[in-house]
Amino acid sequence: LRRGQIVAALGNHLQGNTVTTGLIKDTSYTLHPDSIPFDYTDYIGRNKLLRAKYIHTDAFITSGTHGGPLLNMNGEAVGVICLYYKSHGFSLSIPISDVKQWYQRRVRGCTI
C-alpha cells in the first residue's frame, strides 16, 4: 500500500450496494485530539483512537459504508472503513494488518 494508489470503498447504503473509488493520501495517518467526533469516543475510547494509525483516503463514504472493506485494484482488502469526515472530504480506514492482529487476539484461547 502506498500514497497515490487507487482504492475502492464498498458498502451497503439504504438504496443498495455502493462502490466508490479514491486515492490513498497517507498510510499512517494519526488523529489530532480535537478532530475526533464525540459519538465515536463513547464506543471506542479516545486513547485507542489517538494511538491508532489509519489509512487516509479521499474515497467518498456513505453512511452504509462504515465497516465495509477498502480494496486495492487487485480486489484485496487493505483496510476496514471506520471514519468519514464529510466536512473535510476524506475517510479513514483501519489497516487490514491491524484488523488481523485484533482478530487473532480475540480468538486466541477460544474454542468453537
Tab-separated table of N, CA, C and O in Angstrom:
chain	number	residue	atom	x	y	z
A	1	LEU	N	0.850	-1.175	0.000
A	1	LEU	CA	0.000	0.000	0.000
A	1	LEU	C	0.893	1.235	0.000
A	1	LEU	O	1.831	1.336	0.778
A	2	ARG	N	0.566	2.184	-0.880
A	2	ARG	CA	1.387	3.383	-0.980
A	2	ARG	C	0.532	4.597	-1.355
A	2	ARG	O	-0.574	4.457	-1.870
A	3	ARG	N	1.070	5.771	-1.097
A	3	ARG	CA	0.389	7.011	-1.466
A	3	ARG	C	0.135	7.051	-2.961
A	3	ARG	O	0.968	6.620	-3.753
A	4	GLY	N	-1.044	7.552	-3.321
A	4	GLY	CA	-1.390	7.670	-4.733
A	4	GLY	C	-2.049	6.434	-5.318
A	4	GLY	O	-2.537	6.485	-6.447
A	5	GLN	N	-2.061	5.350	-4.587
A	5	GLN	CA	-2.668	4.110	-5.066
A	5	GLN	C	-4.191	4.265	-5.100
A	5	GLN	O	-4.794	4.856	-4.209
A	6	ILE	N	-4.827	3.713	-6.131
A	6	ILE	CA	-6.283	3.756	-6.256
A	6	ILE	C	-6.881	2.659	-5.386
A	6	ILE	O	-6.403	1.526	-5.377
A	7	VAL	N	-7.937	3.015	-4.648
A	7	VAL	CA	-8.657	2.056	-3.806
A	7	VAL	C	-10.158	2.202	-4.049
A	7	VAL	O	-10.626	3.225	-4.537
A	8	ALA	N	-10.893	1.156	-3.686
A	8	ALA	CA	-12.350	1.162	-3.789
A	8	ALA	C	-12.942	0.909	-2.411
A	8	ALA	O	-12.473	0.037	-1.671
A	9	ALA	N	-13.970	1.678	-2.071
A	9	ALA	CA	-14.677	1.520	-0.800
A	9	ALA	C	-16.026	0.870	-1.097
A	9	ALA	O	-16.811	1.396	-1.888
A	10	LEU	N	-16.287	-0.277	-0.473
A	10	LEU	CA	-17.533	-0.993	-0.683
A	10	LEU	C	-18.447	-0.817	0.514
A	10	LEU	O	-17.989	-0.814	1.653
A	11	GLY	N	-19.735	-0.698	0.237
A	11	GLY	CA	-20.689	-0.546	1.324
A	11	GLY	C	-22.079	-0.976	0.922
A	11	GLY	O	-22.310	-1.453	-0.187
A	12	ASN	N	-22.998	-0.793	1.834
A	12	ASN	CA	-24.391	-1.145	1.610
A	12	ASN	C	-25.247	-0.035	2.195
A	12	ASN	O	-25.687	-0.113	3.331
A	13	HIS	N	-25.474	0.992	1.397
A	13	HIS	CA	-26.262	2.138	1.828
A	13	HIS	C	-27.749	1.804	1.714
A	13	HIS	O	-28.122	0.752	1.200
A	14	LEU	N	-28.603	2.680	2.171
A	14	LEU	CA	-30.048	2.442	2.174
A	14	LEU	C	-30.610	2.122	0.790
A	14	LEU	O	-31.541	1.343	0.656
A	15	GLN	N	-30.040	2.713	-0.240
A	15	GLN	CA	-30.530	2.471	-1.597
A	15	GLN	C	-29.893	1.251	-2.248
A	15	GLN	O	-30.169	0.943	-3.384
A	16	GLY	N	-29.023	0.549	-1.568
A	16	GLY	CA	-28.380	-0.630	-2.135
A	16	GLY	C	-26.878	-0.575	-1.989
A	16	GLY	O	-26.331	0.236	-1.256
A	17	ASN	N	-26.222	-1.456	-2.699
A	17	ASN	CA	-24.768	-1.554	-2.627
A	17	ASN	C	-24.108	-0.327	-3.239
A	17	ASN	O	-24.613	0.239	-4.208
A	18	THR	N	-22.975	0.077	-2.644
A	18	THR	CA	-22.235	1.225	-3.163
A	18	THR	C	-20.776	0.854	-3.364
A	18	THR	O	-20.215	0.046	-2.623
A	19	VAL	N	-20.189	1.440	-4.397
A	19	VAL	CA	-18.754	1.323	-4.647
A	19	VAL	C	-18.267	2.705	-5.037
A	19	VAL	O	-18.798	3.315	-5.955
A	20	THR	N	-17.293	3.213	-4.295
A	20	THR	CA	-16.672	4.485	-4.655
A	20	THR	C	-15.164	4.270	-4.714
A	20	THR	O	-14.638	3.346	-4.093
A	21	THR	N	-14.505	5.101	-5.467
A	21	THR	CA	-13.051	4.980	-5.583
A	21	THR	C	-12.392	6.272	-5.116
A	21	THR	O	-13.020	7.333	-5.060
A	22	GLY	N	-11.131	6.153	-4.801
A	22	GLY	CA	-10.354	7.303	-4.370
A	22	GLY	C	-8.882	6.950	-4.360
A	22	GLY	O	-8.482	5.854	-4.763
A	23	LEU	N	-8.089	7.867	-3.873
A	23	LEU	CA	-6.646	7.692	-3.791
A	23	LEU	C	-6.205	7.628	-2.341
A	23	LEU	O	-6.769	8.299	-1.479
A	24	ILE	N	-5.169	6.835	-2.103
A	24	ILE	CA	-4.543	6.797	-0.783
A	24	ILE	C	-3.761	8.096	-0.607
A	24	ILE	O	-2.927	8.445	-1.441
A	25	LYS	N	-4.043	8.802	0.468
A	25	LYS	CA	-3.334	10.042	0.775
A	25	LYS	C	-2.213	9.808	1.786
A	25	LYS	O	-1.215	10.495	1.773
A	26	ASP	N	-2.430	8.858	2.702
A	26	ASP	CA	-1.449	8.565	3.748
A	26	ASP	C	-1.712	7.151	4.254
A	26	ASP	O	-2.854	6.725	4.324
A	27	THR	N	-0.654	6.453	4.606
A	27	THR	CA	-0.819	5.078	5.109
A	27	THR	C	-0.599	4.956	6.610
A	27	THR	O	-0.763	3.882	7.173
A	28	SER	N	-0.243	6.050	7.257
A	28	SER	CA	-0.069	6.008	8.717
A	28	SER	C	-0.577	7.298	9.346
A	28	SER	O	0.099	7.952	10.126
A	29	TYR	N	-1.787	7.645	9.004
A	29	TYR	CA	-2.425	8.873	9.476
A	29	TYR	C	-2.789	8.739	10.954
A	29	TYR	O	-3.289	7.710	11.388
A	30	THR	N	-2.529	9.786	11.726
A	30	THR	CA	-2.921	9.796	13.131
A	30	THR	C	-3.910	10.937	13.357
A	30	THR	O	-3.868	11.960	12.672
A	31	LEU	N	-4.784	10.749	14.322
A	31	LEU	CA	-5.808	11.744	14.633
A	31	LEU	C	-5.286	12.804	15.598
A	31	LEU	O	-4.551	12.491	16.520
A	32	HIS	N	-5.689	14.017	15.376
A	32	HIS	CA	-5.432	15.097	16.320
A	32	HIS	C	-6.524	15.019	17.387
A	32	HIS	O	-7.689	14.758	17.069
A	33	PRO	N	-6.208	15.219	18.649
A	33	PRO	CA	-7.203	15.086	19.723
A	33	PRO	C	-8.484	15.885	19.513
A	33	PRO	O	-9.561	15.446	19.882
A	34	ASP	N	-8.394	17.047	18.886
A	34	ASP	CA	-9.576	17.883	18.679
A	34	ASP	C	-10.422	17.450	17.483
A	34	ASP	O	-11.504	17.988	17.261
A	35	SER	N	-9.938	16.496	16.696
A	35	SER	CA	-10.648	16.129	15.474
A	35	SER	C	-11.537	14.902	15.624
A	35	SER	O	-12.181	14.492	14.681
A	36	ILE	N	-11.591	14.317	16.810
A	36	ILE	CA	-12.374	13.101	16.998
A	36	ILE	C	-13.843	13.466	17.238
A	36	ILE	O	-14.145	14.208	18.168
A	37	PRO	N	-14.738	12.938	16.389
A	37	PRO	CA	-16.162	13.190	16.622
A	37	PRO	C	-16.598	12.609	17.970
A	37	PRO	O	-16.186	11.514	18.340
A	38	PHE	N	-17.413	13.342	18.702
A	38	PHE	CA	-17.829	12.937	20.042
A	38	PHE	C	-18.469	11.553	20.062
A	38	PHE	O	-18.201	10.756	20.943
A	39	ASP	N	-19.319	11.242	19.082
A	39	ASP	CA	-20.038	9.970	19.125
A	39	ASP	C	-19.113	8.760	19.001
A	39	ASP	O	-19.450	7.677	19.444
A	40	TYR	N	-17.934	8.906	18.428
A	40	TYR	CA	-17.002	7.787	18.331
A	40	TYR	C	-16.305	7.518	19.665
A	40	TYR	O	-15.950	6.401	19.958
A	41	THR	N	-16.098	8.548	20.453
A	41	THR	CA	-15.364	8.354	21.705
A	41	THR	C	-16.157	7.515	22.691
A	41	THR	O	-15.593	6.826	23.524
A	42	ASP	N	-17.471	7.557	22.609
A	42	ASP	CA	-18.304	6.756	23.505
A	42	ASP	C	-18.131	5.264	23.264
A	42	ASP	O	-18.160	4.467	24.184
A	43	TYR	N	-17.977	4.882	22.006
A	43	TYR	CA	-17.932	3.466	21.657
A	43	TYR	C	-16.531	2.872	21.686
A	43	TYR	O	-16.344	1.735	22.061
A	44	ILE	N	-15.563	3.626	21.263
A	44	ILE	CA	-14.227	3.074	21.063
A	44	ILE	C	-13.260	3.466	22.174
A	44	ILE	O	-12.428	2.682	22.583
A	45	GLY	N	-13.353	4.668	22.648
A	45	GLY	CA	-12.410	5.161	23.638
A	45	GLY	C	-11.413	6.103	22.994
A	45	GLY	O	-10.781	5.762	22.001
A	46	ARG	N	-11.284	7.265	23.556
A	46	ARG	CA	-10.442	8.322	22.998
A	46	ARG	C	-8.977	7.904	22.846
A	46	ARG	O	-8.361	8.143	21.820
A	47	ASN	N	-8.392	7.263	23.846
A	47	ASN	CA	-6.981	6.893	23.768
A	47	ASN	C	-6.699	5.885	22.662
A	47	ASN	O	-5.674	5.954	21.993
A	48	LYS	N	-7.604	4.930	22.462
A	48	LYS	CA	-7.417	3.953	21.382
A	48	LYS	C	-7.454	4.637	20.029
A	48	LYS	O	-6.683	4.301	19.131
A	49	LEU	N	-8.352	5.592	19.855
A	49	LEU	CA	-8.438	6.314	18.582
A	49	LEU	C	-7.177	7.121	18.319
A	49	LEU	O	-6.707	7.198	17.186
A	50	LEU	N	-6.613	7.722	19.347
A	50	LEU	CA	-5.430	8.562	19.161
A	50	LEU	C	-4.169	7.752	18.907
A	50	LEU	O	-3.251	8.222	18.239
A	51	ARG	N	-4.078	6.549	19.430
A	51	ARG	CA	-2.881	5.727	19.245
A	51	ARG	C	-2.844	5.024	17.896
A	51	ARG	O	-1.792	4.616	17.429
A	52	ALA	N	-3.987	4.863	17.273
A	52	ALA	CA	-4.074	4.082	16.038
A	52	ALA	C	-3.470	4.828	14.847
A	52	ALA	O	-3.419	6.051	14.815
A	53	LYS	N	-3.022	4.060	13.877
A	53	LYS	CA	-2.561	4.577	12.593
A	53	LYS	C	-3.608	4.166	11.560
A	53	LYS	O	-4.022	3.016	11.511
A	54	TYR	N	-4.040	5.117	10.754
A	54	TYR	CA	-5.112	4.878	9.800
A	54	TYR	C	-4.646	5.036	8.366
A	54	TYR	O	-3.655	5.709	8.089
A	55	ILE	N	-5.409	4.448	7.449
A	55	ILE	CA	-5.238	4.704	6.024
A	55	ILE	C	-6.144	5.891	5.702
A	55	ILE	O	-7.344	5.856	5.971
A	56	HIS	N	-5.569	6.929	5.155
A	56	HIS	CA	-6.296	8.163	4.810
A	56	HIS	C	-6.555	8.142	3.312
A	56	HIS	O	-5.623	8.022	2.523
A	57	THR	N	-7.826	8.225	2.924
A	57	THR	CA	-8.181	8.213	1.510
A	57	THR	C	-9.228	9.275	1.219
A	57	THR	O	-9.941	9.721	2.124
A	58	ASP	N	-9.335	9.665	-0.045
A	58	ASP	CA	-10.362	10.634	-0.427
A	58	ASP	C	-11.583	9.955	-1.050
A	58	ASP	O	-12.438	10.621	-1.627
A	59	ALA	N	-11.680	8.634	-0.922
A	59	ALA	CA	-12.865	7.928	-1.430
A	59	ALA	C	-14.103	8.415	-0.685
A	59	ALA	O	-14.091	8.540	0.532
A	60	PHE	N	-15.181	8.683	-1.418
A	60	PHE	CA	-16.418	9.145	-0.796
A	60	PHE	C	-17.057	7.987	-0.031
A	60	PHE	O	-17.202	6.885	-0.548
A	61	ILE	N	-17.448	8.252	1.199
A	61	ILE	CA	-18.020	7.229	2.064
A	61	ILE	C	-19.455	7.609	2.391
A	61	ILE	O	-19.721	8.734	2.794
A	62	THR	N	-20.357	6.659	2.248
A	62	THR	CA	-21.744	6.880	2.644
A	62	THR	C	-21.952	6.306	4.038
A	62	THR	O	-21.101	5.573	4.547
A	63	SER	N	-23.081	6.599	4.630
A	63	SER	CA	-23.328	6.111	5.994
A	63	SER	C	-23.346	4.582	6.055
A	63	SER	O	-23.043	4.002	7.079
A	64	GLY	N	-23.696	3.912	4.990
A	64	GLY	CA	-23.723	2.451	4.987
A	64	GLY	C	-22.387	1.804	4.679
A	64	GLY	O	-22.268	0.581	4.641
A	65	THR	N	-21.362	2.597	4.451
A	65	THR	CA	-20.055	2.054	4.084
A	65	THR	C	-19.196	1.749	5.301
A	65	THR	O	-18.283	0.940	5.226
A	66	HIS	N	-19.474	2.374	6.442
A	66	HIS	CA	-18.674	2.132	7.646
A	66	HIS	C	-18.674	0.641	7.970
A	66	HIS	O	-19.718	0.002	7.988
A	67	GLY	N	-17.503	0.102	8.208
A	67	GLY	CA	-17.368	-1.324	8.483
A	67	GLY	C	-17.139	-2.148	7.234
A	67	GLY	O	-16.839	-3.331	7.303
A	68	GLY	N	-17.254	-1.521	6.087
A	68	GLY	CA	-17.029	-2.220	4.821
A	68	GLY	C	-15.560	-2.255	4.461
A	68	GLY	O	-14.731	-1.566	5.063
A	69	PRO	N	-15.218	-3.035	3.455
A	69	PRO	CA	-13.805	-3.152	3.073
A	69	PRO	C	-13.319	-2.006	2.192
A	69	PRO	O	-14.079	-1.435	1.419
A	70	LEU	N	-12.051	-1.707	2.343
A	70	LEU	CA	-11.327	-0.832	1.437
A	70	LEU	C	-10.436	-1.760	0.624
A	70	LEU	O	-9.630	-2.506	1.201
A	71	LEU	N	-10.623	-1.780	-0.693
A	71	LEU	CA	-9.925	-2.737	-1.555
A	71	LEU	C	-8.920	-2.053	-2.457
A	71	LEU	O	-9.154	-0.930	-2.923
A	72	ASN	N	-7.816	-2.770	-2.740
A	72	ASN	CA	-6.906	-2.282	-3.770
A	72	ASN	C	-7.453	-2.738	-5.123
A	72	ASN	O	-8.486	-3.406	-5.200
A	73	MET	N	-6.804	-2.402	-6.191
A	73	MET	CA	-7.315	-2.721	-7.520
A	73	MET	C	-7.133	-4.192	-7.900
A	73	MET	O	-7.584	-4.627	-8.948
A	74	ASN	N	-6.507	-4.983	-7.026
A	74	ASN	CA	-6.444	-6.436	-7.201
A	74	ASN	C	-7.582	-7.132	-6.471
A	74	ASN	O	-7.647	-8.350	-6.446
A	75	GLY	N	-8.451	-6.349	-5.834
A	75	GLY	CA	-9.568	-6.910	-5.095
A	75	GLY	C	-9.204	-7.400	-3.706
A	75	GLY	O	-9.997	-8.065	-3.048
A	76	GLU	N	-8.020	-7.041	-3.222
A	76	GLU	CA	-7.571	-7.469	-1.896
A	76	GLU	C	-7.972	-6.421	-0.861
A	76	GLU	O	-7.833	-5.219	-1.096
A	77	ALA	N	-8.483	-6.877	0.276
A	77	ALA	CA	-8.842	-5.958	1.354
A	77	ALA	C	-7.568	-5.370	1.943
A	77	ALA	O	-6.669	-6.096	2.356
A	78	VAL	N	-7.490	-4.047	1.979
A	78	VAL	CA	-6.336	-3.369	2.569
A	78	VAL	C	-6.727	-2.645	3.847
A	78	VAL	O	-5.880	-2.207	4.613
A	79	GLY	N	-8.044	-2.520	4.085
A	79	GLY	CA	-8.499	-1.840	5.287
A	79	GLY	C	-9.980	-2.044	5.529
A	79	GLY	O	-10.697	-2.591	4.688
A	80	VAL	N	-10.425	-1.592	6.691
A	80	VAL	CA	-11.837	-1.583	7.058
A	80	VAL	C	-12.209	-0.129	7.340
A	80	VAL	O	-11.588	0.532	8.176
A	81	ILE	N	-13.205	0.361	6.640
A	81	ILE	CA	-13.613	1.763	6.734
A	81	ILE	C	-14.207	2.040	8.110
A	81	ILE	O	-15.072	1.307	8.579
A	82	CYS	N	-13.727	3.098	8.767
A	82	CYS	CA	-14.207	3.353	10.125
A	82	CYS	C	-14.667	4.780	10.373
A	82	CYS	O	-15.550	5.006	11.190
A	83	LEU	N	-14.093	5.772	9.718
A	83	LEU	CA	-14.458	7.171	9.972
A	83	LEU	C	-14.557	7.928	8.656
A	83	LEU	O	-13.774	7.690	7.740
A	84	TYR	N	-15.510	8.857	8.606
A	84	TYR	CA	-15.616	9.729	7.438
A	84	TYR	C	-15.797	11.158	7.911
A	84	TYR	O	-16.675	11.439	8.733
A	85	TYR	N	-14.962	12.041	7.434
A	85	TYR	CA	-15.056	13.453	7.762
A	85	TYR	C	-15.662	14.178	6.561
A	85	TYR	O	-14.955	14.619	5.660
A	86	LYS	N	-16.987	14.250	6.557
A	86	LYS	CA	-17.712	14.853	5.443
A	86	LYS	C	-17.264	16.287	5.188
A	86	LYS	O	-17.069	16.683	4.045
A	87	SER	N	-17.095	17.060	6.241
A	87	SER	CA	-16.723	18.469	6.075
A	87	SER	C	-15.340	18.639	5.458
A	87	SER	O	-15.053	19.658	4.838
A	88	HIS	N	-14.474	17.651	5.621
A	88	HIS	CA	-13.123	17.717	5.063
A	88	HIS	C	-12.962	16.857	3.814
A	88	HIS	O	-11.927	16.894	3.159
A	89	GLY	N	-13.945	16.009	3.517
A	89	GLY	CA	-13.923	15.205	2.294
A	89	GLY	C	-12.928	14.066	2.294
A	89	GLY	O	-12.373	13.735	1.253
A	90	PHE	N	-12.682	13.453	3.449
A	90	PHE	CA	-11.791	12.293	3.461
A	90	PHE	C	-12.280	11.263	4.466
A	90	PHE	O	-13.091	11.549	5.331
A	91	SER	N	-11.778	10.054	4.305
A	91	SER	CA	-12.167	8.970	5.201
A	91	SER	C	-10.929	8.277	5.740
A	91	SER	O	-9.837	8.395	5.189
A	92	LEU	N	-11.139	7.550	6.825
A	92	LEU	CA	-10.058	6.783	7.449
A	92	LEU	C	-10.466	5.325	7.542
A	92	LEU	O	-11.629	5.010	7.799
A	93	SER	N	-9.506	4.463	7.343
A	93	SER	CA	-9.726	3.025	7.444
A	93	SER	C	-8.672	2.417	8.349
A	93	SER	O	-7.529	2.880	8.397
A	94	ILE	N	-9.053	1.357	9.030
A	94	ILE	CA	-8.105	0.608	9.850
A	94	ILE	C	-7.352	-0.331	8.919
A	94	ILE	O	-7.979	-1.079	8.158
A	95	PRO	N	-6.017	-0.324	8.920
A	95	PRO	CA	-5.268	-1.231	8.051
A	95	PRO	C	-5.632	-2.690	8.318
A	95	PRO	O	-5.858	-3.084	9.461
A	96	ILE	N	-5.688	-3.488	7.265
A	96	ILE	CA	-6.099	-4.881	7.396
A	96	ILE	C	-5.141	-5.657	8.291
A	96	ILE	O	-5.562	-6.591	8.996
A	97	SER	N	-3.873	-5.275	8.339
A	97	SER	CA	-2.924	-5.957	9.229
A	97	SER	C	-3.325	-5.769	10.689
A	97	SER	O	-3.227	-6.695	11.496
A	98	ASP	N	-3.815	-4.568	11.038
A	98	ASP	CA	-4.285	-4.321	12.406
A	98	ASP	C	-5.548	-5.112	12.703
A	98	ASP	O	-5.734	-5.623	13.806
A	99	VAL	N	-6.436	-5.206	11.717
A	99	VAL	CA	-7.671	-5.978	11.887
A	99	VAL	C	-7.335	-7.452	12.129
A	99	VAL	O	-7.914	-8.090	13.016
A	100	LYS	N	-6.392	-7.982	11.371
A	100	LYS	CA	-5.990	-9.384	11.538
A	100	LYS	C	-5.389	-9.622	12.920
A	100	LYS	O	-5.685	-10.626	13.570
A	101	GLN	N	-4.547	-8.701	13.389
A	101	GLN	CA	-3.959	-8.840	14.730
A	101	GLN	C	-5.034	-8.808	15.806
A	101	GLN	O	-5.011	-9.601	16.742
A	102	TRP	N	-5.987	-7.898	15.675
A	102	TRP	CA	-7.077	-7.812	16.641
A	102	TRP	C	-7.878	-9.106	16.656
A	102	TRP	O	-8.189	-9.645	17.710
A	103	TYR	N	-8.186	-9.612	15.468
A	103	TYR	CA	-8.962	-10.848	15.367
A	103	TYR	C	-8.221	-12.021	16.005
A	103	TYR	O	-8.794	-12.804	16.755
A	104	GLN	N	-6.927	-12.132	15.730
A	104	GLN	CA	-6.143	-13.230	16.303
A	104	GLN	C	-6.087	-13.139	17.825
A	104	GLN	O	-6.162	-14.148	18.500
A	105	ARG	N	-5.989	-11.945	18.368
A	105	ARG	CA	-6.008	-11.789	19.839
A	105	ARG	C	-7.354	-12.166	20.410
A	105	ARG	O	-7.437	-12.751	21.487
A	106	ARG	N	-8.429	-11.848	19.705
A	106	ARG	CA	-9.778	-12.133	20.186
A	106	ARG	C	-10.094	-13.621	20.202
A	106	ARG	O	-10.782	-14.096	21.098
A	107	VAL	N	-9.619	-14.349	19.206
A	107	VAL	CA	-9.973	-15.765	19.113
A	107	VAL	C	-8.949	-16.679	19.783
A	107	VAL	O	-9.220	-17.861	19.976
A	108	ARG	N	-7.799	-16.145	20.160
A	108	ARG	CA	-6.782	-16.947	20.822
A	108	ARG	C	-7.350	-17.490	22.122
A	108	ARG	O	-7.901	-16.770	22.939
A	109	GLY	N	-7.247	-18.775	22.321
A	109	GLY	CA	-7.742	-19.390	23.549
A	109	GLY	C	-9.212	-19.723	23.503
A	109	GLY	O	-9.727	-20.353	24.432
A	110	CYS	N	-9.908	-19.330	22.456
A	110	CYS	CA	-11.336	-19.655	22.357
A	110	CYS	C	-11.505	-20.939	21.550
A	110	CYS	O	-10.777	-21.193	20.608
A	111	THR	N	-12.455	-21.742	21.953
A	111	THR	CA	-12.758	-22.955	21.178
A	111	THR	C	-14.146	-22.817	20.589
A	111	THR	O	-15.055	-22.229	21.173
A	112	ILE	N	-14.276	-23.330	19.403
A	112	ILE	CA	-15.564	-23.247	18.706
A	112	ILE	C	-16.144	-24.643	18.565
A	112	ILE	O	-15.484	-25.566	18.259
